[in-house]
Structures are given as C-alpha cells and as structure tokens.
PDB file of C-alpha atoms in Angstrom:
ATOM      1  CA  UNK A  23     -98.810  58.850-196.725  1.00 41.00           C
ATOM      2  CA  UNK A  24    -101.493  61.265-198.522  1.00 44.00           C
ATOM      3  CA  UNK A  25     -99.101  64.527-198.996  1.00 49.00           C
ATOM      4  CA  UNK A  26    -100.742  67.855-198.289  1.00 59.00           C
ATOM      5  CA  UNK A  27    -104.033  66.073-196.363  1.00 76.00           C
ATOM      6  CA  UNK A  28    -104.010  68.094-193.257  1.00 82.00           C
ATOM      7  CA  UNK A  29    -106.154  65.361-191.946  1.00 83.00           C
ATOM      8  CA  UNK A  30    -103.104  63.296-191.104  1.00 85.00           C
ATOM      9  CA  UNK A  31    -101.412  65.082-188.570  1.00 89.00           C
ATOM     10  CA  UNK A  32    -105.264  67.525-187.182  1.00 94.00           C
ATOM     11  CA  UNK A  33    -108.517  65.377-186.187  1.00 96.00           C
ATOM     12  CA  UNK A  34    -110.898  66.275-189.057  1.00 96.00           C
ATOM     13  CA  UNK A  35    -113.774  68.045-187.509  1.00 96.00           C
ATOM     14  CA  UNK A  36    -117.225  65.830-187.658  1.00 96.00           C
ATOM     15  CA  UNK A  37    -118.903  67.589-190.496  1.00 97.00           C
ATOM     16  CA  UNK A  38    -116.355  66.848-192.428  1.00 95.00           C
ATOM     17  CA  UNK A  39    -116.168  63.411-191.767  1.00 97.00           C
ATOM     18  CA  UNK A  40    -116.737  60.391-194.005  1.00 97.00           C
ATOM     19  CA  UNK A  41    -119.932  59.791-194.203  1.00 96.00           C
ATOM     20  CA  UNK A  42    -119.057  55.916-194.759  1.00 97.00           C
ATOM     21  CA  UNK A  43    -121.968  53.438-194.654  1.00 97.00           C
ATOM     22  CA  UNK A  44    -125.125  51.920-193.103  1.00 96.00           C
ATOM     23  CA  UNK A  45    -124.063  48.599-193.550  1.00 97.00           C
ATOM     24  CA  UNK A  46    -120.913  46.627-193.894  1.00 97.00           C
ATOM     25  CA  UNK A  47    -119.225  46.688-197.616  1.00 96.00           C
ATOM     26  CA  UNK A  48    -117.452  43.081-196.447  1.00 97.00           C
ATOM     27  CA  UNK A  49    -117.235  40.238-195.074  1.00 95.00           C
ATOM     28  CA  UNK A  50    -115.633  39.400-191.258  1.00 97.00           C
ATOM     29  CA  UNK A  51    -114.054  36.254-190.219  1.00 97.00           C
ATOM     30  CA  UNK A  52    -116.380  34.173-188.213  1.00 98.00           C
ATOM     31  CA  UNK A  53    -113.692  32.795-186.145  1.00 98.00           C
ATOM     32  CA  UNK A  54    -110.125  33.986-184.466  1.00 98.00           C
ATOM     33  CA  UNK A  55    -107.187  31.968-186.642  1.00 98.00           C
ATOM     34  CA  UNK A  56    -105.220  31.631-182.844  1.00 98.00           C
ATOM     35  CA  UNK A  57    -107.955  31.354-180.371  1.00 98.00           C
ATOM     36  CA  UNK A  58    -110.715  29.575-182.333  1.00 98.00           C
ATOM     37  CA  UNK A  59    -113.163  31.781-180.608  1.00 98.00           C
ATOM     38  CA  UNK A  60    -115.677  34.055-182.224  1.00 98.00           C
ATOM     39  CA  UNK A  61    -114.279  37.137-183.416  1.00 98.00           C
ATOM     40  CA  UNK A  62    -117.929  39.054-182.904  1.00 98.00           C
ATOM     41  CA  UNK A  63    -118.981  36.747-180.125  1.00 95.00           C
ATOM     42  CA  UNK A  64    -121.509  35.536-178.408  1.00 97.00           C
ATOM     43  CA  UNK A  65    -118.229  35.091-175.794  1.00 98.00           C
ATOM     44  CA  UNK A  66    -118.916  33.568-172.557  1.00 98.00           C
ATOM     45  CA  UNK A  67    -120.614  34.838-169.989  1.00 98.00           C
ATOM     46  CA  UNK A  68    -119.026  37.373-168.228  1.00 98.00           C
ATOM     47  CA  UNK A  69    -116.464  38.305-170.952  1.00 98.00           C
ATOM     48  CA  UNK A  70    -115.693  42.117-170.909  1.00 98.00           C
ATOM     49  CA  UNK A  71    -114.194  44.308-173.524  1.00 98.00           C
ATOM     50  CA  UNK A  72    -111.463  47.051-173.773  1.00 98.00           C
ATOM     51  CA  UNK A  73    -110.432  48.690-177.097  1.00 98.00           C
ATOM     52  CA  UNK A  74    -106.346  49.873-177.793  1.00 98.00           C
ATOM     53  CA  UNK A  75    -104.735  51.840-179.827  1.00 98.00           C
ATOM     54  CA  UNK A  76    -100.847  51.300-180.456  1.00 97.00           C
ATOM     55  CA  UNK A  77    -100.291  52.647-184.128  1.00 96.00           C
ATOM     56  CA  UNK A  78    -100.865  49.802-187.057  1.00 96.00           C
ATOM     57  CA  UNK A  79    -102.920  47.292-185.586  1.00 97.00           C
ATOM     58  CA  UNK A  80    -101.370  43.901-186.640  1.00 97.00           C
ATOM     59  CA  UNK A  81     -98.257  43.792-184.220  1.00 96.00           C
ATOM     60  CA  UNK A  82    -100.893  44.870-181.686  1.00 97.00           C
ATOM     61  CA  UNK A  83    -103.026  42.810-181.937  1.00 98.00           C
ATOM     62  CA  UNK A  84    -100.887  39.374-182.187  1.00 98.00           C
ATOM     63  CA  UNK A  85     -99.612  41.037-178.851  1.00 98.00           C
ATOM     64  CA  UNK A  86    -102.450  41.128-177.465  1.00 98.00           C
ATOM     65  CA  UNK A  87    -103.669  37.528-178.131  1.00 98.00           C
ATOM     66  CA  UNK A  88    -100.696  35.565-176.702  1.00 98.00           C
ATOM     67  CA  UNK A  89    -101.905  37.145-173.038  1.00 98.00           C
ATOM     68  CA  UNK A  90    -103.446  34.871-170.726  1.00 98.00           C
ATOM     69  CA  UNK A  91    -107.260  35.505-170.266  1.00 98.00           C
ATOM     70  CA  UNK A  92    -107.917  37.123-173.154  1.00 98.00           C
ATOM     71  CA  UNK A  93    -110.641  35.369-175.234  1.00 98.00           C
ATOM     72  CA  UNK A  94    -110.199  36.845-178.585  1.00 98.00           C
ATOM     73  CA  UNK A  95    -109.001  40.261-180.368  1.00 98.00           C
ATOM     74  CA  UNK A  96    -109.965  41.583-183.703  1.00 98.00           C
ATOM     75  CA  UNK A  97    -108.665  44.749-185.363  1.00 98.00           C
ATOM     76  CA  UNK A  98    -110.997  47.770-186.704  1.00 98.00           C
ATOM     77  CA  UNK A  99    -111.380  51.356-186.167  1.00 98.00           C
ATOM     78  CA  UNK A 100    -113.220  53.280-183.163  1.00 98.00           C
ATOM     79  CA  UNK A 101    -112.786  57.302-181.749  1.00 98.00           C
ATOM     80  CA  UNK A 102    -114.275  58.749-185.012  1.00 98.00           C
ATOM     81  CA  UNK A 103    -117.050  59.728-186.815  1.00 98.00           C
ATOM     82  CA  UNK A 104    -117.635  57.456-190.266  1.00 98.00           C
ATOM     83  CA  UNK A 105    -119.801  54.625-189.766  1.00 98.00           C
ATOM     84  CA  UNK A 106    -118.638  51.177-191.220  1.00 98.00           C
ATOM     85  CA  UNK A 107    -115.685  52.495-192.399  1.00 98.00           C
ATOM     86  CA  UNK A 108    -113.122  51.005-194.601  1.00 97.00           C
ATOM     87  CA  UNK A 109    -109.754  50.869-194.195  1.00 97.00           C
ATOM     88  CA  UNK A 110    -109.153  51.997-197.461  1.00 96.00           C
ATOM     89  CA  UNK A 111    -111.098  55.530-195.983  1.00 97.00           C
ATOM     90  CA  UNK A 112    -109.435  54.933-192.416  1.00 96.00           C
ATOM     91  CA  UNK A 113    -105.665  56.091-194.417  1.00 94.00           C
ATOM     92  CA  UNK A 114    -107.212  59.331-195.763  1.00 95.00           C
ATOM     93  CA  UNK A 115    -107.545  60.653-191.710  1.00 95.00           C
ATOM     94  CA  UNK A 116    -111.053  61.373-192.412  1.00 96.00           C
ATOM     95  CA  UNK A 117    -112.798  59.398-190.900  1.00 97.00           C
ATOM     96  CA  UNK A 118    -111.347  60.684-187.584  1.00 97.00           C
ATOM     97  CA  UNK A 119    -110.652  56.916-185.818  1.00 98.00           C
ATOM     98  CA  UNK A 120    -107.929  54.969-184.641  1.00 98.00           C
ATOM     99  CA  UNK A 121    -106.889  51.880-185.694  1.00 98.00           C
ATOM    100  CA  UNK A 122    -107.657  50.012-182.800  1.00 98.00           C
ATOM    101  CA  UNK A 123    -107.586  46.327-181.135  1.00 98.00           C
ATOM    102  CA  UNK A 124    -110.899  44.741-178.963  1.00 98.00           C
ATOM    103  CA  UNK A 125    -109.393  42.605-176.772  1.00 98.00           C
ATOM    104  CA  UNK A 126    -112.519  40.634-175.072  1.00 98.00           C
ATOM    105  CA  UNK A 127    -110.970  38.812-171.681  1.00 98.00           C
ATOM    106  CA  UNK A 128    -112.064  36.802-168.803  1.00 98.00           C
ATOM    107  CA  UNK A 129    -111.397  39.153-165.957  1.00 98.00           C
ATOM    108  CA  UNK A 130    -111.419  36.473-163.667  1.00 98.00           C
ATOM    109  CA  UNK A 131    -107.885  35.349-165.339  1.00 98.00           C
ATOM    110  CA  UNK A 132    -106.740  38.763-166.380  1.00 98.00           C
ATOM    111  CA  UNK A 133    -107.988  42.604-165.509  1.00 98.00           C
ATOM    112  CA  UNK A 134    -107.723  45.815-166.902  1.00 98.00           C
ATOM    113  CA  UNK A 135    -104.671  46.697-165.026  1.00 98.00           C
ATOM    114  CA  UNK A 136    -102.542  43.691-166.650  1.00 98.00           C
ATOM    115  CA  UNK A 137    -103.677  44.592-170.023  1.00 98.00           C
ATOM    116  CA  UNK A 138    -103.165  47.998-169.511  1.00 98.00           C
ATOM    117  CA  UNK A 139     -99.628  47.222-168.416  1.00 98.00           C
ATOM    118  CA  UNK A 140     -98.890  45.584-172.051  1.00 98.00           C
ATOM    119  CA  UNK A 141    -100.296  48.363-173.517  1.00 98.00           C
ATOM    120  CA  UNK A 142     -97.763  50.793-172.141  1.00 98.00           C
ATOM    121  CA  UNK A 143     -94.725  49.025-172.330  1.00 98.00           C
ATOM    122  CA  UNK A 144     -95.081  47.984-176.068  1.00 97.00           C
ATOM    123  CA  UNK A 145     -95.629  51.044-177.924  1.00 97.00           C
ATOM    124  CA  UNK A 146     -94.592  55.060-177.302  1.00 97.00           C
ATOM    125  CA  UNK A 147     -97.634  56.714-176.111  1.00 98.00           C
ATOM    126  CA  UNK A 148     -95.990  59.929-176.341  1.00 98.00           C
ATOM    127  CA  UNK A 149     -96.078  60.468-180.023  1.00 97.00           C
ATOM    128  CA  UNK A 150     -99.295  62.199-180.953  1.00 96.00           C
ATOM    129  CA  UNK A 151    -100.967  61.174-184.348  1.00 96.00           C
ATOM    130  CA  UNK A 152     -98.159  59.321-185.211  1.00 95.00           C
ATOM    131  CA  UNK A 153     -96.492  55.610-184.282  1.00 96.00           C
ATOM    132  CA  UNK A 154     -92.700  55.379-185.172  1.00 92.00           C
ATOM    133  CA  UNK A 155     -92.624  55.985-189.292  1.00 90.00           C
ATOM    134  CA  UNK A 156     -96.357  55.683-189.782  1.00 93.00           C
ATOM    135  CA  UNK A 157     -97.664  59.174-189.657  1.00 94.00           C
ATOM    136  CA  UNK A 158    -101.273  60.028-189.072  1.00 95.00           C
ATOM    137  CA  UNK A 159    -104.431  61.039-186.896  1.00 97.00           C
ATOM    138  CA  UNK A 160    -105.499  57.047-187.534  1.00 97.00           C
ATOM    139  CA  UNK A 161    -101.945  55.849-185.435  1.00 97.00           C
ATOM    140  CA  UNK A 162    -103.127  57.590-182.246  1.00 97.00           C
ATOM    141  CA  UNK A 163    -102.086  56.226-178.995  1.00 98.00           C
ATOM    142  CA  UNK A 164    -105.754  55.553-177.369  1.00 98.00           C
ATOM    143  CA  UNK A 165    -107.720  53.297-174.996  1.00 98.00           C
ATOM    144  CA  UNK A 166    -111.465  52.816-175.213  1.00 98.00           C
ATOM    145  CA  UNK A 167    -113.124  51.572-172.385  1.00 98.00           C
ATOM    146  CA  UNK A 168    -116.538  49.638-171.496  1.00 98.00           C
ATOM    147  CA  UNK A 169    -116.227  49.451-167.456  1.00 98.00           C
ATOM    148  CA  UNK A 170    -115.387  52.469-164.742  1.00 98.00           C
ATOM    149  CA  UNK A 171    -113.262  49.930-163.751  1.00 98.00           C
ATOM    150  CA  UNK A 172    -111.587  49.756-166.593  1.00 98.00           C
ATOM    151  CA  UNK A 173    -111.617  53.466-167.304  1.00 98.00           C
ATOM    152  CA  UNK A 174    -110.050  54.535-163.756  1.00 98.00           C
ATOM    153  CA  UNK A 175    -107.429  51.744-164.074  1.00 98.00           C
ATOM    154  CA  UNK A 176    -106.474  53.769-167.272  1.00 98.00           C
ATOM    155  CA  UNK A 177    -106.229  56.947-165.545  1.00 98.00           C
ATOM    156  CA  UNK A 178    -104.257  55.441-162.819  1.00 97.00           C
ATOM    157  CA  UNK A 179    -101.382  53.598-164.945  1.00 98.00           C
ATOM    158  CA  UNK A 180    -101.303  56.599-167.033  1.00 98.00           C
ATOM    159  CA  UNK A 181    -100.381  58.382-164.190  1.00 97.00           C
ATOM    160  CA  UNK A 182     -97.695  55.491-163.195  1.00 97.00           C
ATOM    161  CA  UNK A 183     -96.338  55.256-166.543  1.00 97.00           C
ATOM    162  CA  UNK A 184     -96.016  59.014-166.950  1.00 98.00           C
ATOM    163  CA  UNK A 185     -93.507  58.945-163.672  1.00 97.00           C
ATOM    164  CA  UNK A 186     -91.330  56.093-165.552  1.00 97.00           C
ATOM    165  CA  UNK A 187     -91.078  58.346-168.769  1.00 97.00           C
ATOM    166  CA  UNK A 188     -90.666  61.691-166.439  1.00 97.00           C
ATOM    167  CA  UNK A 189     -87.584  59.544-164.539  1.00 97.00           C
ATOM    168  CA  UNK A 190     -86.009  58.712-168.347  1.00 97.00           C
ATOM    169  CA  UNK A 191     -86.306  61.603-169.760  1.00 96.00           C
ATOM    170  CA  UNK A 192     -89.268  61.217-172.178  1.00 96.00           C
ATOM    171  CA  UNK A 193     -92.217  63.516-173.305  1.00 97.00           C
ATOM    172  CA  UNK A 194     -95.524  63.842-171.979  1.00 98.00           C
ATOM    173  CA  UNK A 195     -98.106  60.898-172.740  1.00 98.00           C
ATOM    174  CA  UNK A 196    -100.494  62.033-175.761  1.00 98.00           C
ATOM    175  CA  UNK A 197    -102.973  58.867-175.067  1.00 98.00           C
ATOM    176  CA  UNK A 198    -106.803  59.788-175.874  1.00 98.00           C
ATOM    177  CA  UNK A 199    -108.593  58.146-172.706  1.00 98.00           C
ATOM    178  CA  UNK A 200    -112.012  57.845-173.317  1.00 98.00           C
ATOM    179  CA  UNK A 201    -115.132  55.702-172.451  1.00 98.00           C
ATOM    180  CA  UNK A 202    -116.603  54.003-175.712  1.00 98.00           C
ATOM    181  CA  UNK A 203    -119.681  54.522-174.803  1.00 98.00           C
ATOM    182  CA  UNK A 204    -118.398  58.220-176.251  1.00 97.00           C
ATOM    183  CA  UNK A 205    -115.697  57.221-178.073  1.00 97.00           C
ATOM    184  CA  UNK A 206    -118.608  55.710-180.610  1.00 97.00           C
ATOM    185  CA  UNK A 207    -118.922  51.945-182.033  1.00 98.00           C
ATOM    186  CA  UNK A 208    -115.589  49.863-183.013  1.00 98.00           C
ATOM    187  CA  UNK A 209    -115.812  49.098-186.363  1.00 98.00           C
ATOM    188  CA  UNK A 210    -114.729  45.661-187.528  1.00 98.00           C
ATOM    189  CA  UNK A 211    -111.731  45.612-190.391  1.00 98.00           C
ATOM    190  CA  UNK A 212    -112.192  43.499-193.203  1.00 98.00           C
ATOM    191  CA  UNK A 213    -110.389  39.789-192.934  1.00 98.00           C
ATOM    192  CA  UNK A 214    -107.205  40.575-194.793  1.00 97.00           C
ATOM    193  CA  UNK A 215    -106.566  42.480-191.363  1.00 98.00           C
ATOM    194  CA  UNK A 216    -107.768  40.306-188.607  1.00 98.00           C
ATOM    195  CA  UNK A 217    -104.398  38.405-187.553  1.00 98.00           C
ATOM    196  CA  UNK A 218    -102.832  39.446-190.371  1.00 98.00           C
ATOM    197  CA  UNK A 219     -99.370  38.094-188.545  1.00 97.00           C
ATOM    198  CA  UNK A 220    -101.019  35.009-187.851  1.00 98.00           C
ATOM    199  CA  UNK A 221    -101.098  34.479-191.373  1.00 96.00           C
ATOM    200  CA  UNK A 222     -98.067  36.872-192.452  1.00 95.00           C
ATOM    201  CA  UNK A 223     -95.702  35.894-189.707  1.00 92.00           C
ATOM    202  CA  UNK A 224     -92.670  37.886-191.286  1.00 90.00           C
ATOM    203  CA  UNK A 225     -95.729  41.078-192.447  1.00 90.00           C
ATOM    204  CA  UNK A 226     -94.380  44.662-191.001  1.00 90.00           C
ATOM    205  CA  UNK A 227     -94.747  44.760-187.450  1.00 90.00           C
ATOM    206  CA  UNK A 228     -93.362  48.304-185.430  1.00 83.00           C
ATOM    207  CA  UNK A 229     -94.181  47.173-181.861  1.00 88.00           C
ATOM    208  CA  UNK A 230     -92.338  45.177-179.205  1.00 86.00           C
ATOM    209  CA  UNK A 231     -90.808  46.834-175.342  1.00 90.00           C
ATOM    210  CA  UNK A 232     -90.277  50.077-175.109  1.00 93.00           C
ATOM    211  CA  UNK A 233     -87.670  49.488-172.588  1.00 94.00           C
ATOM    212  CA  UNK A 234     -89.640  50.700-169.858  1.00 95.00           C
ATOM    213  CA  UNK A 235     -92.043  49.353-166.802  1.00 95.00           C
ATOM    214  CA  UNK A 236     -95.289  50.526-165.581  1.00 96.00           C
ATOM    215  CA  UNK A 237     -95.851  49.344-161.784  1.00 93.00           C
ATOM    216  CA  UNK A 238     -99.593  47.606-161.325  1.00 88.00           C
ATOM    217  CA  UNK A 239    -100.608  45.677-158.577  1.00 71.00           C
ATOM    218  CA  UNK A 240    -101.002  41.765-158.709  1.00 42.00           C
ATOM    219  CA  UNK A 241    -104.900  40.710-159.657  1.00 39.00           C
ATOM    220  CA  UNK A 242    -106.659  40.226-156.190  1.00 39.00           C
ATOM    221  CA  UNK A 243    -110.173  37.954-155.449  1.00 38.00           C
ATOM    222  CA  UNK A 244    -112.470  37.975-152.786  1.00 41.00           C
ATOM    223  CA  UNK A 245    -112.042  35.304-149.878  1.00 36.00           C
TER     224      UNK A 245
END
C-alpha cells in the first residue's frame, strides 16, 4: 500500500491521470496456459466479451476459466484513464482502472446471466475501492460490458443480489456498472499475470463463495 496517496481510496480525476503509453512496454502471451486458446483472439465466430472486476485479478480469473463456455480470460486493467498501462502504475491508483478479467464465451453454452451469477457469489461487491485486505481505487467491484444484453442482465442481478444481501444483513452493493464502450479499452497485463495460479497454484488468492445466492433464470433457445 502507497501511504498518504489519496489516490487509493478517491478516483484520481482524468487530468491527473497517468499519461502511460502509445504502445505496449511488453510482451503478452500468445496463448491461454488452461484453454489453449488465444488470449487476444481471433476467437470464433460469434464469441462475445464481458470484463469483471473482483479485487486482485488472479483468483478471478482462474475462476472464471473453469466455467463452461467460456473460451478464454486474460487479466489487465479497464474503467480508467492511462493508456497501456503497467501494473507497476495500476498500484499507484493513478491511473484510475480496475484490475479486471475479459472473459470471451460462447453464449450459445453460457450467457451473461450465468457469468454474472459467479461474479456475485465469489467476491463482496459491497466494499468500495477495496477487496478484503487489498486496499485501493484499482480493487473496485466493476463489470464492463460489450452487449445491452449483457448490460441489462447486470442491472437486473444487481438488483437480485442486492435483495439476498438486504435479507442477511449486508451493505449496499458499490459495483461500477458500465458499458465499455465508456468504460474505455481493457488493457492487457503483462505475462507474469495472465494465469498467474495456473502457474502459481499455491500464489495469494482472496476469492472463493461468499456464502450467498443470486437467483437467474436457466439459459433458454429458440424452438
């Protein structure tokens, strides 16, 4: 933690931002170590995208890639202002993103509701800009989305969720719920990140069930 940065616990404002980089400063995997699919794609066709944020990134992501449909994840930073950031510059709170997961998924095996559903029930979304003991405006509960499907199904098992946490006794939910096509780019992290407990199965993890269940319907086709 970065004592006496007030950038860790307020957003920083945008013109005092970072000002990061035009290009990437290093290199990203190719390839998912789990899925063997491209972490950057091409994916196939018909592949969407949704972006979380659960605190530190690696026990979200490994979360996320043991769910059925999804096609790959990769970890990185998106809801800010600095462009190709670090993560190195991500820890300072200045650069005004979250860590966050893409989770890229077949949503003719999976949709936004299921996923959503993992999202709430594996980390406290009612903790502000901080995640358990990591502390900061870069641990934000948040959910980027690339679909109005996707976005409403947010809204709506926010709502659902909020009732479970009302009915135990919990605070309000502090998730930022916002389309990416405003949020801004997600930034890839560098590869000592991407499935870092793929390759660090014992590495500090903070997320698992938070006890509690939010209610979605079952995935429905067409006849």
């Amino acid at each position: 933690m970065l004592f006496g940065n007030p950038y860790k616990t307020t957003m920083v404002p945008a013109e005092e931002a970072l000002q990061g980089s035009e290009t990437r400063r290093f290199e990203v995997p190719a390839t998912h170590t789990v899925l063997g699919t491209p972490l950057e794609g091409p994916w196939p066709e018909g592949t969407e995208v949704i972006s979380f944020g659960m605190g530190c990134y690696w026990g979200a992501e490994r979360i996320f890639w043991q769910q059925p449909g999804v096609v790959t994840t990769a970890v990185g930073f998106q809801g800010g202002f600095t462009k190709n950031p670090t993560y190195e510059e991500s820890t300072t709170g200045r650069t005004g993103h979250a860590e966050t997961v893409l989770v890229a998924y077949d949503p003719t095996v999976t949709s936004p509701e299921q996923l959503l559903k993992v999202f709430w029930e594996n980390h406290n979304p009612t903790q502000g800009y901080r995640q358990g003991n990591d502390r900061g405006t870069e641990y934000r509960s948040a959910v980027y989305t690339t679909t109005d499907e996707q976005f409403e199904a947010a809204q709506r098992t926010e709502e659902t969720f909020q009732r479970e946490l009302t009915e135990h006794g919990h605070g309000r939910i502090t998730t930022e719920i916002r389309k990416a096509a405003e949020a801004g780019p997600f930034w890839y992290a560098d590869e000592y990140h991407q499935q870092y407990l793929d390759k660090i199965p014992n590495g500090y993890c903070n997320h698992g069930p938070n006890g509690l269940t939010c209610q979605i319907g079952l995935v429905t086709t067409d006849d």
